[in-house]
């Protein structure tokens, strides 16, 4: 007796279809699982046996072989409990096959036959829709995240007997339908606002430029100057997420099991701020079974690294490839997975170990050698990949006590949104979404300065000894500044402002 049930396994943030084949034959009673199962999948035989008996079904006292195909893909987790149970019931004739081949099944079973939630339901629903299936049968706790996928039935169940009765046509299950507009509104709740920031007009302008072009940013200033406060307000001026971006980001959180039941869609741009003791695996992702790291959890959002030189040097160096390519590839002996990591990196650091270099009030106690060692923790190649370096000085008393209202996040966000619309039109038909992602060919096409701008750029490049990467970063930032101004071309003052945002390069001359 042979039966086949459709299920799914996660590969990175995407899901692939898995055929759960169940064969029941004469022989010594046993249940063997083949097809590269991990420990949790192998243990499912005990959960399946108890769940079937406690749900009122007979467990065959024969030799049962469960094959998870394709056999060369590693299978992880307890999500195959439900399809394996249904496969056994189908092989013994308890479940009929008419509906069985049109639905994908996923779920962990408790010993009493209850269906528990699993990870990656959103990716599974997308895979089922692309395969042309009628729908997915998943745990009721997962329907809110899978329900954002349109064009497919998402059926939630709480018990094994519900699935059996539905597949036999005895009962019907109501498909779950998500209110996308409500989910986006829920994710767009207001947070910190730039109107609360006193002073720091130069820094706020730099943050506006960075948000408009999705440029990486480094803030340098003494303790208490407001670097972290400014960074936490960046999401309030970023443009709203597109639906495609929200799905991409939600997939990452779904495979990690980090989605809350009441927040099934990540509709606001993520802001992640890991501690400087984080490991390279925690930041980039990895382990024996590759999982996304902080850089992927920040996809389409902001990754904030406070006290940048305090991070281990090898941890910072692994950021170079994700910042350049917008993705992380993790290779292991049995598999290679790719996670998205299109982020806006925002970092903050003190100018020296004591933090008071160039401060007019607090004397610096650091020697030149101490300062050099402190800054050398950040490599030149990493600094080259950060488009904007700005100094954030301490706020003066009269600025702190000023009762006047600063410009709000909404006003800044409106200018950022207009700039992003210009970029969207410019890069229509490509995968590029912002100026920071421009390729070399696009830079030649869209970032040609006027004659005065070219002369200034030549002088600056020769005097500072800028690398080719720093040169292109200046052009990209100048293009964003011109977009904010509504200018088609890049002029001399656009280049001048962009050069001012390379403070660490200026200190080398």
Coordinates of C-alpha atoms in Angstrom, one line a residue:
X1 CA 0.0 0.0 0.0
X2 CA 1.5 3.3 -1.1
X3 CA 0.4 6.9 -0.6
X4 CA 1.9 10.3 -1.4
X5 CA 1.3 13.6 0.4
X6 CA 2.6 17.0 -0.6
X7 CA 4.6 19.0 2.0
X8 CA 7.4 21.5 2.0
X9 CA 10.9 22.2 3.3
X10 CA 12.8 25.5 3.8
X11 CA 15.9 26.3 1.8
X12 CA 17.1 29.7 2.9
X13 CA 14.1 31.9 3.0
X14 CA 12.3 30.1 0.2
X15 CA 10.4 26.8 0.3
X16 CA 10.6 23.8 -2.0
X17 CA 8.0 21.1 -2.4
X18 CA 8.6 17.8 -0.8
X19 CA 6.8 14.5 -1.6
X20 CA 6.1 12.5 1.5
X21 CA 5.8 8.9 0.2
X22 CA 4.5 6.3 2.6
X23 CA 4.8 2.6 1.9
X24 CA 3.2 -0.1 4.2
X25 CA 4.4 -3.6 3.6
X26 CA 4.6 -7.0 5.3
X27 CA 7.5 -7.4 7.8
X28 CA 8.6 -6.6 11.3
X29 CA 6.7 -3.6 12.8
X30 CA 8.8 -0.5 12.4
X31 CA 8.7 3.0 11.0
X32 CA 11.8 4.1 9.0
X33 CA 12.3 7.6 7.6
X34 CA 14.7 8.2 4.7
X35 CA 15.6 11.2 2.6
X36 CA 18.2 13.1 4.7
X37 CA 16.1 13.7 7.8
X38 CA 17.6 15.4 10.8
X39 CA 17.0 14.4 14.5
X40 CA 13.7 16.1 14.8
X41 CA 12.3 14.4 11.7
X42 CA 13.5 11.0 12.9
X43 CA 11.8 11.5 16.2
X44 CA 8.5 12.2 14.5
X45 CA 7.8 8.4 14.4
X46 CA 7.0 8.4 18.1
X47 CA 4.9 11.6 17.9
X48 CA 3.0 10.3 14.8
X49 CA 2.3 6.9 16.5
X50 CA 0.9 8.5 19.7
X51 CA -1.1 11.2 17.8
X52 CA -2.8 8.6 15.6
X53 CA -3.8 6.3 18.5
X54 CA -5.0 9.2 20.7
X55 CA -7.0 10.6 17.8
X56 CA -8.9 7.3 17.5
X57 CA -7.1 5.8 14.5
X58 CA -5.3 2.5 14.2
X59 CA -1.5 2.5 13.8
X60 CA -0.5 -0.3 11.3
X61 CA 1.5 -3.1 12.9
X62 CA 3.6 -3.5 9.8
X63 CA 6.8 -2.3 8.2
X64 CA 6.3 1.4 7.3
X65 CA 8.8 3.3 5.1
X66 CA 8.5 7.1 4.8
X67 CA 10.5 8.7 2.0
X68 CA 11.0 12.4 1.8
X69 CA 11.8 13.3 -1.8
X70 CA 14.0 14.8 -3.2
X71 CA 16.3 12.8 -1.1
X72 CA 19.4 15.0 -1.5
X73 CA 17.8 18.0 0.4
X74 CA 18.2 18.0 4.1
X75 CA 14.9 17.9 6.0
X76 CA 14.7 19.7 9.3
X77 CA 12.2 20.3 12.1
X78 CA 8.9 18.7 13.2
X79 CA 6.7 20.1 10.4
X80 CA 6.5 16.7 8.6
X81 CA 4.5 15.2 11.4
X82 CA 1.1 16.1 9.9
X83 CA 1.9 14.9 6.3
X84 CA 3.4 11.7 7.6
X85 CA 0.3 10.9 9.7
X86 CA -2.0 11.7 6.8
X87 CA 0.2 9.6 4.5
X88 CA -0.1 6.6 6.8
X89 CA -3.9 7.0 7.0
X90 CA -4.1 7.4 3.2
X91 CA -2.0 4.2 2.7
X92 CA -4.4 2.3 5.0
X93 CA -7.5 3.7 3.2
X94 CA -8.8 5.9 6.0
X95 CA -8.1 9.1 4.0
X96 CA -9.4 9.3 0.4
X97 CA -7.2 10.7 -2.4
X98 CA -9.5 13.1 -4.2
X99 CA -8.5 16.3 -2.2
X100 CA -5.2 15.0 -1.0
X101 CA -3.2 15.9 -4.1
X102 CA -4.5 19.4 -4.3
X103 CA -3.3 20.6 -0.9
X104 CA 0.0 21.0 0.7
X105 CA 0.2 19.9 4.4
X106 CA 2.5 21.2 7.1
X107 CA 2.4 20.9 10.9
X108 CA 3.9 19.5 14.1
X109 CA 1.7 17.1 16.1
X110 CA 1.4 16.9 19.8
X111 CA 0.8 13.4 21.4
X112 CA -2.9 14.0 21.7
X113 CA -3.3 14.8 18.0
X114 CA -3.2 18.6 18.3
X115 CA -1.5 20.6 15.5
X116 CA 1.3 23.0 16.7
X117 CA 2.7 26.0 14.8
X118 CA 5.8 25.7 12.6
X119 CA 8.3 28.1 11.0
X120 CA 8.2 29.4 7.4
X121 CA 4.5 29.3 6.7
X122 CA 4.7 32.4 4.5
X123 CA 7.4 30.9 2.2
X124 CA 5.4 27.6 2.1
X125 CA 2.3 29.4 0.9
X126 CA 4.3 31.2 -1.8
X127 CA 5.7 27.9 -3.0
X128 CA 2.3 26.3 -3.1
X129 CA 0.8 29.1 -5.1
X130 CA 3.7 28.9 -7.6
X131 CA 3.2 25.2 -8.0
X132 CA -0.5 25.7 -8.9
X133 CA -2.0 24.0 -5.8
X134 CA -5.4 24.7 -4.5
X135 CA -4.2 25.6 -1.0
X136 CA -2.2 24.8 2.1
X137 CA -3.4 23.1 5.3
X138 CA -1.3 24.5 8.2
X139 CA -1.6 25.1 11.9
X140 CA -4.2 27.7 12.9
X141 CA -1.6 29.7 14.6
X142 CA 0.2 30.2 11.3
X143 CA -2.7 31.3 9.1
X144 CA -2.2 35.0 9.7
X145 CA 1.3 35.0 8.1
X146 CA 0.5 32.7 5.3
X147 CA -2.8 34.5 4.6
X148 CA -1.0 37.5 3.1
X149 CA -0.4 35.4 0.0
X150 CA -3.2 35.9 -2.5
X151 CA -4.5 33.4 -5.0
X152 CA -4.4 30.4 -2.7
X153 CA -6.6 28.9 0.1
X154 CA -5.0 29.0 3.5
X155 CA -6.7 26.5 5.8
X156 CA -6.0 26.5 9.5
X157 CA -6.4 23.4 11.7
X158 CA -6.0 22.6 15.3
X159 CA -6.4 18.8 15.4
X160 CA -5.5 15.9 13.2
X161 CA -9.1 14.7 12.9
X162 CA -10.1 18.0 11.3
X163 CA -7.6 17.4 8.5
X164 CA -8.9 13.8 8.0
X165 CA -12.6 14.9 7.9
X166 CA -11.8 17.7 5.4
X167 CA -9.8 15.5 3.1
X168 CA -12.6 12.9 3.1
X169 CA -15.2 15.6 2.3
X170 CA -17.1 15.3 5.6
X171 CA -16.5 18.9 6.7
X172 CA -15.3 22.1 5.1
X173 CA -12.7 24.5 6.4
X174 CA -13.0 28.3 5.9
X175 CA -10.0 29.8 4.1
X176 CA -8.3 32.6 6.0
X177 CA -8.1 36.0 4.3
X178 CA -5.8 38.7 5.5
X179 CA -6.6 42.4 5.4
X180 CA -3.4 43.7 3.8
X181 CA -4.3 47.4 4.2
X182 CA -4.9 46.9 7.9
X183 CA -1.6 45.1 8.3
X184 CA 0.3 48.0 6.6
X185 CA -1.5 50.5 8.8
X186 CA -0.6 48.5 11.9
X187 CA 3.0 48.4 10.9
X188 CA 3.2 52.2 10.2
X189 CA 2.7 53.4 13.7
X190 CA 4.6 56.5 14.6
X191 CA 7.7 56.3 16.7
X192 CA 10.5 58.7 17.6
X193 CA 10.4 62.0 15.7
X194 CA 13.1 64.4 14.5
X195 CA 11.2 67.3 16.0
X196 CA 12.5 66.1 19.4
X197 CA 16.1 66.5 18.4
X198 CA 17.8 69.8 19.5
X199 CA 20.5 71.2 17.3
X200 CA 22.6 68.9 15.1
X201 CA 21.3 70.5 11.9
X202 CA 24.3 69.3 9.9
X203 CA 23.8 65.8 11.1
X204 CA 20.1 65.8 10.3
X205 CA 20.9 67.0 6.8
X206 CA 23.3 64.2 6.4
X207 CA 20.7 61.7 7.6
X208 CA 18.2 63.1 5.2
X209 CA 20.7 62.6 2.3
X210 CA 21.5 59.0 3.5
X211 CA 17.8 58.1 3.7
X212 CA 17.0 59.6 0.3
X213 CA 19.6 57.4 -1.4
X214 CA 19.8 54.5 1.1
X215 CA 23.5 55.4 1.7
X216 CA 25.6 53.8 4.5
X217 CA 26.4 56.3 7.2
X218 CA 29.0 56.7 10.0
X219 CA 28.6 59.2 12.8
X220 CA 31.7 60.3 14.8
X221 CA 31.3 62.3 18.0
X222 CA 31.8 62.4 21.8
X223 CA 29.6 60.5 24.3
X224 CA 26.2 62.1 24.8
X225 CA 26.2 64.1 21.5
X226 CA 23.1 62.3 20.3
X227 CA 24.4 59.7 17.8
X228 CA 22.2 56.9 19.0
X229 CA 19.2 59.2 19.3
X230 CA 19.6 60.3 15.7
X231 CA 20.0 56.8 14.4
X232 CA 16.8 55.6 16.1
X233 CA 14.9 58.2 14.2
X234 CA 16.1 57.2 10.8
X235 CA 13.2 54.8 10.1
X236 CA 10.7 57.6 10.6
X237 CA 12.0 59.4 7.5
X238 CA 12.5 56.3 5.3
X239 CA 9.8 55.8 2.6
X240 CA 7.1 53.2 3.3
X241 CA 7.8 49.6 2.4
X242 CA 6.4 48.3 -0.9
X243 CA 4.4 45.1 -0.7
X244 CA 7.2 43.1 -2.4
X245 CA 9.7 44.4 0.2
X246 CA 7.4 43.6 3.1
X247 CA 7.0 40.0 1.8
X248 CA 10.8 39.6 1.4
X249 CA 11.4 40.9 5.0
X250 CA 8.6 38.9 6.5
X251 CA 10.0 35.7 4.9
X252 CA 13.2 36.1 6.9
X253 CA 11.3 36.6 10.2
X254 CA 9.0 33.7 9.3
X255 CA 11.8 31.2 8.8
X256 CA 13.3 32.3 12.1
X257 CA 10.0 31.9 13.9
X258 CA 10.1 35.6 15.1
X259 CA 6.7 36.7 13.7
X260 CA 4.0 37.6 16.3
X261 CA 0.6 36.3 15.7
X262 CA -0.9 39.8 15.7
X263 CA 1.8 41.2 13.4
X264 CA 1.8 38.8 10.5
X265 CA 3.4 41.2 8.1
X266 CA 6.6 43.3 8.6
X267 CA 5.2 46.5 7.2
X268 CA 7.6 49.0 8.7
X269 CA 11.3 49.0 8.0
X270 CA 13.3 46.9 10.5
X271 CA 15.7 48.6 12.8
X272 CA 18.2 46.2 14.3
X273 CA 20.9 47.2 16.9
X274 CA 23.0 44.2 17.9
X275 CA 25.5 44.5 20.9
X276 CA 29.2 44.8 20.0
X277 CA 29.8 41.4 21.6
X278 CA 28.0 39.7 18.7
X279 CA 29.8 36.9 16.8
X280 CA 30.3 36.8 13.1
X281 CA 27.6 34.0 12.9
X282 CA 25.2 36.1 14.8
X283 CA 25.7 39.1 12.5
X284 CA 25.9 37.3 9.1
X285 CA 24.2 34.0 9.8
X286 CA 25.4 30.4 9.8
X287 CA 25.8 27.6 12.3
X288 CA 25.6 23.9 11.3
X289 CA 22.1 24.5 10.0
X290 CA 22.4 27.9 8.4
X291 CA 20.1 30.5 9.8
X292 CA 19.8 34.2 9.0
X293 CA 21.8 36.7 11.1
X294 CA 21.2 40.3 12.1
X295 CA 22.2 41.6 8.7
X296 CA 19.3 39.6 7.0
X297 CA 16.9 40.5 9.8
X298 CA 17.6 44.1 8.8
X299 CA 16.8 43.5 5.1
X300 CA 15.1 46.6 3.6
X301 CA 15.7 48.4 6.8
X302 CA 18.5 49.8 9.1
X303 CA 21.3 47.9 10.8
X304 CA 22.7 50.1 13.5
X305 CA 26.2 49.3 14.9
X306 CA 26.9 51.5 18.0
X307 CA 30.5 51.8 19.3
X308 CA 31.7 50.5 15.9
X309 CA 35.4 50.0 16.9
X310 CA 34.3 47.8 19.9
X311 CA 33.1 45.1 17.5
X312 CA 35.6 42.4 16.8
X313 CA 37.6 43.1 13.7
X314 CA 36.8 39.8 12.0
X315 CA 33.1 40.4 12.7
X316 CA 33.2 43.8 10.9
X317 CA 35.1 42.4 7.9
X318 CA 32.4 39.8 7.1
X319 CA 30.1 42.8 6.5
X320 CA 31.9 43.8 3.3
X321 CA 30.3 41.3 1.0
X322 CA 26.7 41.8 2.1
X323 CA 27.1 45.5 1.9
X324 CA 28.4 45.2 -1.7
X325 CA 26.1 42.5 -3.0
X326 CA 22.9 42.8 -1.0
X327 CA 22.9 39.1 -0.1
X328 CA 24.7 36.6 2.1
X329 CA 25.7 33.2 0.9
X330 CA 26.4 30.5 3.5
X331 CA 28.0 27.3 2.3
X332 CA 28.1 24.0 4.2
X333 CA 29.0 20.5 3.2
X334 CA 25.4 19.5 2.4
X335 CA 23.9 22.7 1.3
X336 CA 24.4 26.4 0.3
X337 CA 21.8 29.0 1.1
X338 CA 21.5 32.6 0.3
X339 CA 19.7 35.2 2.4
X340 CA 18.9 38.8 1.4
X341 CA 20.7 41.6 3.1
X342 CA 19.9 44.8 1.3
X343 CA 20.5 47.1 4.3
X344 CA 21.2 50.7 5.1
X345 CA 24.2 50.5 7.5
X346 CA 24.3 53.2 10.2
X347 CA 27.3 53.2 12.6
X348 CA 28.5 55.4 15.4
X349 CA 31.8 55.7 17.1
X350 CA 33.8 58.0 19.4
X351 CA 36.7 60.0 17.8
X352 CA 39.2 58.4 20.3
X353 CA 39.2 55.9 23.2
X354 CA 38.2 58.5 25.8
X355 CA 35.8 60.1 23.4
X356 CA 36.8 63.7 23.7
X357 CA 39.2 64.4 20.9
X358 CA 38.7 67.9 19.5
X359 CA 36.1 68.6 22.3
X360 CA 36.5 72.3 23.3
X361 CA 35.5 71.6 27.0
X362 CA 36.7 68.1 27.9
X363 CA 40.4 67.5 27.5
X364 CA 41.4 64.4 25.6
X365 CA 43.6 62.0 27.5
X366 CA 44.6 59.8 24.6
X367 CA 48.0 59.6 23.0
X368 CA 48.4 59.7 19.2
X369 CA 49.3 56.0 19.3
X370 CA 46.1 55.1 21.3
X371 CA 44.0 57.1 18.8
X372 CA 45.7 55.4 15.8
X373 CA 45.2 51.9 17.3
X374 CA 41.5 52.7 18.1
X375 CA 40.7 53.8 14.6
X376 CA 42.7 51.0 12.9
X377 CA 40.1 48.6 14.3
X378 CA 38.0 49.7 11.3
X379 CA 39.7 48.7 8.1
X380 CA 40.0 50.9 5.1
X381 CA 38.0 48.6 2.8
X382 CA 35.1 48.8 5.2
X383 CA 35.3 52.6 5.5
X384 CA 35.3 52.8 1.7
X385 CA 32.0 51.1 1.7
X386 CA 30.4 53.7 4.0
X387 CA 29.2 56.5 1.8
X388 CA 28.9 59.3 4.4
X389 CA 31.1 60.1 7.4
X390 CA 30.0 63.0 9.6
X391 CA 31.1 64.5 12.8
X392 CA 28.4 64.9 15.5
X393 CA 29.7 67.5 18.1
X394 CA 28.3 68.0 21.6
X395 CA 25.1 70.0 21.7
X396 CA 25.5 73.5 23.3
X397 CA 23.4 74.6 26.2
X398 CA 21.4 77.3 24.3
X399 CA 20.4 74.7 21.7
X400 CA 19.2 72.3 24.5
X401 CA 17.0 74.9 26.2
X402 CA 15.6 76.2 22.9
X403 CA 11.8 75.8 23.0
X404 CA 11.4 76.2 19.3
X405 CA 10.1 73.3 17.2
X406 CA 12.6 71.5 15.0
X407 CA 11.6 70.1 11.6
X408 CA 9.4 67.1 12.0
X409 CA 10.1 63.6 10.5
X410 CA 7.0 64.0 8.3
X411 CA 8.5 67.1 6.6
X412 CA 11.8 65.4 6.0
X413 CA 10.1 62.2 4.9
X414 CA 8.2 64.0 2.2
X415 CA 11.4 65.3 0.6
X416 CA 12.9 61.8 0.9
X417 CA 9.9 60.3 -0.8
X418 CA 10.1 62.8 -3.7
X419 CA 13.7 61.9 -4.2
X420 CA 12.9 58.1 -4.1
X421 CA 10.2 58.6 -6.7
X422 CA 12.8 60.2 -9.0
X423 CA 15.1 57.3 -8.5
X424 CA 12.2 54.8 -9.0
X425 CA 11.6 56.4 -12.4
X426 CA 15.3 56.5 -13.2
X427 CA 15.8 52.8 -12.5
X428 CA 12.6 51.5 -13.9
X429 CA 12.9 48.0 -15.4
X430 CA 16.0 47.2 -13.3
X431 CA 16.5 45.6 -9.9
X432 CA 18.1 48.8 -8.6
X433 CA 15.9 50.7 -6.1
X434 CA 18.1 53.6 -4.9
X435 CA 21.2 55.6 -5.9
X436 CA 23.4 53.6 -3.5
X437 CA 22.8 50.4 -5.5
X438 CA 23.9 51.9 -8.9
X439 CA 26.3 49.8 -11.0
X440 CA 29.4 51.2 -12.7
X441 CA 27.5 51.6 -15.9
X442 CA 24.7 53.5 -14.2
X443 CA 27.2 55.8 -12.5
X444 CA 28.7 56.7 -15.9
X445 CA 25.2 57.3 -17.3
X446 CA 23.6 59.2 -14.4
X447 CA 26.4 60.8 -12.4
X448 CA 28.3 63.0 -14.8
X449 CA 29.1 66.3 -13.1
X450 CA 29.3 69.7 -14.9
X451 CA 32.7 71.1 -15.8
X452 CA 33.1 73.0 -12.5
X453 CA 32.1 69.8 -10.6
X454 CA 34.6 67.7 -12.5
X455 CA 37.4 70.2 -11.7
X456 CA 36.6 70.1 -8.0
X457 CA 36.4 66.3 -8.0
X458 CA 39.8 66.1 -9.7
X459 CA 41.4 68.4 -7.1
X460 CA 39.8 66.5 -4.2
X461 CA 40.6 63.1 -5.4
X462 CA 44.3 63.9 -6.0
X463 CA 44.7 65.8 -2.7
X464 CA 43.1 63.2 -0.5
X465 CA 44.3 60.2 -2.4
X466 CA 40.9 58.7 -2.6
X467 CA 40.4 55.2 -3.7
X468 CA 38.3 54.3 -6.8
X469 CA 35.5 53.2 -4.4
X470 CA 35.5 56.4 -2.5
X471 CA 35.4 58.3 -5.8
X472 CA 32.2 56.5 -6.8
X473 CA 30.7 56.9 -3.4
X474 CA 31.1 60.7 -3.7
X475 CA 29.4 60.6 -7.1
X476 CA 26.5 58.5 -5.8
X477 CA 25.9 60.9 -2.8
X478 CA 26.2 63.9 -5.1
X479 CA 23.5 62.3 -7.3
X480 CA 21.2 62.0 -4.3
X481 CA 21.8 65.6 -3.2
X482 CA 20.9 66.7 -6.7
X483 CA 17.7 64.6 -6.6
X484 CA 16.7 66.2 -3.3
X485 CA 17.2 69.6 -4.9
X486 CA 15.2 68.5 -8.0
X487 CA 18.2 69.0 -10.3
X488 CA 18.7 66.9 -13.4
X489 CA 22.5 67.4 -13.4
X490 CA 25.2 67.2 -10.8
X491 CA 26.7 70.7 -10.1
X492 CA 29.7 71.9 -8.3
X493 CA 27.9 72.6 -5.0
X494 CA 26.5 69.0 -5.0
X495 CA 30.0 67.6 -5.3
X496 CA 31.2 70.0 -2.6
X497 CA 28.5 68.9 -0.1
X498 CA 29.2 65.2 -0.9
X499 CA 32.9 65.7 -0.2
X500 CA 32.0 67.3 3.1
X501 CA 30.5 63.9 4.0
X502 CA 33.9 62.1 3.8
X503 CA 35.3 63.5 7.1
X504 CA 37.6 60.5 7.7
X505 CA 39.1 60.9 4.2
X506 CA 39.7 64.6 4.8
X507 CA 41.7 63.8 8.0
X508 CA 44.2 61.8 5.9
X509 CA 45.5 64.8 3.9

